[in-house]
XYZ file of C-alpha atoms in Angstrom:
265
model
C 166.200 325.571 243.240
C 164.874 321.997 243.118
C 167.916 319.306 242.299
C 166.027 316.411 240.408
C 167.595 313.078 240.066
C 166.514 309.315 241.370
C 163.398 309.650 243.763
C 164.359 308.071 247.148
C 162.561 304.746 247.929
C 162.401 302.936 251.082
C 164.491 300.189 249.771
C 167.063 302.806 249.211
C 167.065 304.009 252.818
C 166.785 300.315 254.421
C 169.864 299.487 251.905
C 172.087 302.353 253.765
C 171.024 301.519 257.044
C 171.854 297.597 256.905
C 174.895 297.604 254.537
C 177.592 295.792 256.472
C 180.376 298.267 256.003
C 184.287 296.775 256.423
C 186.750 298.577 258.720
C 189.340 299.697 256.449
C 192.537 301.549 257.701
C 193.261 305.060 256.487
C 195.649 305.477 253.980
C 198.465 307.605 255.263
C 198.930 311.234 253.823
C 195.133 311.295 252.528
C 193.454 314.491 252.351
C 190.496 313.999 250.397
C 187.871 311.270 249.650
C 186.665 311.737 245.812
C 183.411 309.994 244.400
C 181.773 309.501 241.181
C 178.365 310.758 241.137
C 175.979 308.439 239.173
C 172.400 309.862 237.135
C 170.569 310.312 235.164
C 170.143 313.127 235.117
C 172.946 314.726 236.884
C 172.975 318.057 238.162
C 174.024 321.269 236.171
C 177.550 322.779 237.192
C 175.272 325.957 237.827
C 173.883 324.277 240.728
C 177.592 323.416 242.016
C 176.397 325.193 245.621
C 172.839 323.487 245.994
C 175.263 320.137 245.576
C 177.632 320.887 247.674
C 174.983 321.802 250.648
C 173.521 318.395 249.844
C 177.188 316.688 250.397
C 177.924 317.906 253.940
C 174.743 316.566 255.683
C 174.912 313.285 254.073
C 178.549 312.790 255.763
C 177.100 314.618 259.094
C 174.374 311.765 258.990
C 176.715 309.114 258.348
C 179.502 310.563 260.934
C 176.457 310.570 263.581
C 175.728 306.642 262.696
C 179.127 305.229 262.863
C 180.668 307.488 265.431
C 177.908 308.743 267.537
C 176.363 312.451 267.293
C 179.109 313.544 269.947
C 182.117 312.068 267.902
C 181.452 313.892 264.677
C 185.201 314.765 263.708
C 185.281 318.972 263.863
C 187.594 318.768 260.537
C 184.051 317.370 259.022
C 181.892 319.339 260.967
C 183.679 322.906 261.152
C 182.633 322.959 264.706
C 184.602 323.518 267.935
C 187.941 324.428 266.055
C 190.268 326.305 267.165
C 190.399 329.932 267.169
C 192.064 331.559 263.845
C 191.249 328.138 261.930
C 188.230 329.393 259.568
C 189.867 327.114 257.074
C 190.943 324.438 258.674
C 187.710 321.820 257.958
C 186.518 320.123 255.408
C 185.484 321.467 251.896
C 182.637 319.865 250.046
C 183.123 320.316 246.506
C 181.270 319.476 243.413
C 182.535 319.078 240.124
C 182.187 318.996 236.223
C 185.205 317.115 235.519
C 184.668 316.277 231.758
C 183.198 319.784 230.792
C 179.926 319.183 229.289
C 177.860 321.206 232.131
C 177.141 318.314 234.550
C 178.542 317.557 237.978
C 179.665 314.313 237.352
C 181.962 313.948 240.755
C 182.005 314.936 244.517
C 184.933 315.442 246.818
C 185.288 315.823 250.640
C 188.615 317.520 250.881
C 190.078 317.780 254.709
C 193.189 319.901 254.849
C 194.633 318.629 258.340
C 194.550 315.346 256.454
C 191.744 312.353 256.486
C 192.622 309.950 260.019
C 190.962 306.808 260.544
C 187.549 307.997 262.337
C 186.878 310.388 258.882
C 187.874 307.499 257.007
C 185.300 305.263 258.473
C 182.823 308.016 257.709
C 183.850 308.683 254.539
C 183.904 305.334 253.061
C 180.158 305.131 253.732
C 178.858 307.475 251.251
C 177.257 305.689 248.815
C 174.362 308.097 248.277
C 173.566 311.735 247.843
C 169.795 313.188 248.435
C 167.789 316.362 248.829
C 165.316 317.702 250.842
C 162.872 317.257 247.583
C 163.081 313.532 247.731
C 165.513 313.119 244.726
C 169.250 311.189 245.223
C 171.831 310.079 243.131
C 174.276 306.981 243.459
C 177.821 307.963 244.785
C 180.330 305.701 244.367
C 184.092 305.889 245.719
C 186.775 306.376 243.704
C 189.791 306.845 246.110
C 190.575 308.288 249.374
C 194.457 309.434 248.992
C 196.292 312.404 248.487
C 194.861 315.284 246.232
C 197.983 315.064 243.904
C 196.566 311.443 242.874
C 193.540 313.210 241.171
C 195.214 316.030 239.255
C 195.435 313.521 236.001
C 191.690 313.752 236.111
C 190.870 316.921 237.424
C 192.017 320.791 237.607
C 191.196 321.565 240.287
C 194.116 319.193 242.051
C 197.130 319.286 241.400
C 200.018 322.160 241.708
C 199.984 325.417 239.364
C 201.253 329.226 239.154
C 197.971 329.914 237.405
C 194.387 329.413 238.313
C 190.923 330.554 236.856
C 187.703 330.173 238.330
C 185.310 327.347 237.545
C 182.332 328.463 239.521
C 181.216 332.192 240.448
C 183.452 333.791 243.200
C 181.357 336.073 245.718
C 183.634 338.315 247.900
C 183.072 337.721 251.799
C 182.927 341.056 253.267
C 181.160 344.395 252.302
C 183.299 346.495 249.731
C 184.511 349.801 250.939
C 186.262 352.873 248.657
C 189.828 351.574 249.817
C 188.773 347.605 250.107
C 187.492 346.456 246.788
C 186.917 342.887 245.426
C 190.644 343.009 244.672
C 191.754 344.445 247.749
C 190.011 340.594 249.281
C 190.922 338.448 247.168
C 194.652 339.832 248.055
C 193.961 339.434 251.747
C 192.519 336.167 251.538
C 195.507 335.030 249.812
C 197.913 336.302 252.022
C 196.148 335.123 255.253
C 195.970 331.600 253.998
C 199.937 332.618 253.272
C 199.771 331.733 249.296
C 202.464 333.046 247.363
C 201.989 336.772 245.973
C 199.548 337.326 243.513
C 201.547 338.494 240.211
C 198.629 338.990 238.003
C 194.801 339.162 238.815
C 192.370 339.771 236.045
C 188.508 339.608 236.545
C 186.728 337.682 233.686
C 183.220 338.446 232.212
C 182.600 334.575 231.180
C 184.124 331.124 231.453
C 183.283 328.782 228.649
C 181.749 325.480 228.780
C 181.807 323.376 225.924
C 179.383 325.379 223.430
C 177.935 327.716 226.364
C 179.127 330.880 227.815
C 178.026 330.976 231.357
C 178.148 334.512 233.312
C 177.848 334.815 237.344
C 174.072 335.195 237.041
C 173.854 331.844 235.732
C 175.184 330.155 239.054
C 173.071 329.749 242.232
C 174.455 331.889 244.502
C 172.722 331.774 248.163
C 172.984 329.314 250.663
C 170.310 327.413 251.767
C 170.956 328.539 255.573
C 168.572 331.672 256.470
C 169.950 334.680 258.234
C 173.679 335.063 256.830
C 175.389 337.607 255.283
C 175.829 338.128 251.828
C 178.157 340.818 250.897
C 178.489 339.929 247.348
C 174.661 339.189 245.261
C 176.484 338.981 241.862
C 179.730 337.509 241.992
C 182.613 337.143 239.367
C 185.246 335.228 237.534
C 188.745 335.764 237.933
C 192.195 334.450 236.400
C 195.024 334.507 239.421
C 198.607 334.221 238.330
C 200.581 333.517 241.712
C 204.378 334.247 241.852
C 205.036 330.768 243.037
C 203.518 327.306 242.979
C 200.042 326.628 244.993
C 198.201 323.591 245.738
C 194.899 322.887 244.857
C 192.154 322.596 245.446
C 191.772 326.464 245.504
C 188.616 327.948 246.707
C 188.204 331.526 247.652
C 185.140 333.974 249.363
C 181.926 333.393 250.534
C 180.567 329.831 250.744
C 183.740 328.245 249.737
C 183.802 325.070 251.676
C 180.161 324.560 249.466
C 181.671 324.676 246.204
C 181.837 328.485 245.358
C 185.013 330.162 244.441
C 186.624 327.199 243.182
C 189.435 327.645 241.056
C 191.235 324.965 238.095
C 194.536 325.029 237.170
C 195.507 327.157 234.063
C 193.767 328.661 231.974
């Protein structure tokens, strides 16, 4: 799928390389950097995965320039993490915050915290670009604790009920005694989330005057050779027995914005 934004020019690339970035102190307790995406045109919410897969390499490129390719933080790259730490690295999330069907915000969520090196990298992000040569301007809103963003986004904050905002793909092959429901229950248990009180599958999600079904979302990673146990996907509403801190993303490609849930619903 081709994403269309503003064509990249030589001047844009020179601005990115030559910009004089100030040395900024990390914010204590920060776990996320949130950005506004500036069009036009802004990508449709159905391309959440594509945009998430553009965000990570943009951050990796800046990390290499700012810190050196051998010093990229593992929490940003996802490489060389301790055994068993499958979800301790960054989530690269695209979001339609105003509900108009277009992606208008990006978030790099670092569960373990944004330290000085991560902060130095993330504040440098000013553009997002695609392999096809299109780009969008990116404006940093804040590097902070995620609860700061709860007032403007249902992805953040604390709640017991969470509803799909992007398609969920189960990460393992289904078996007779290992259904999609079982996989969601297992993943939430592995993450030490509260017990699930109620779990319901939804046929669609509504966005203004549109009804979106799983098939409308881009569901295939750009990286080749990945095992895809689920090619169709689904939407879910989860009610936990206790409060859960957002963002909540589950299943295949959750680090790039699939399986993303919003508070309420």
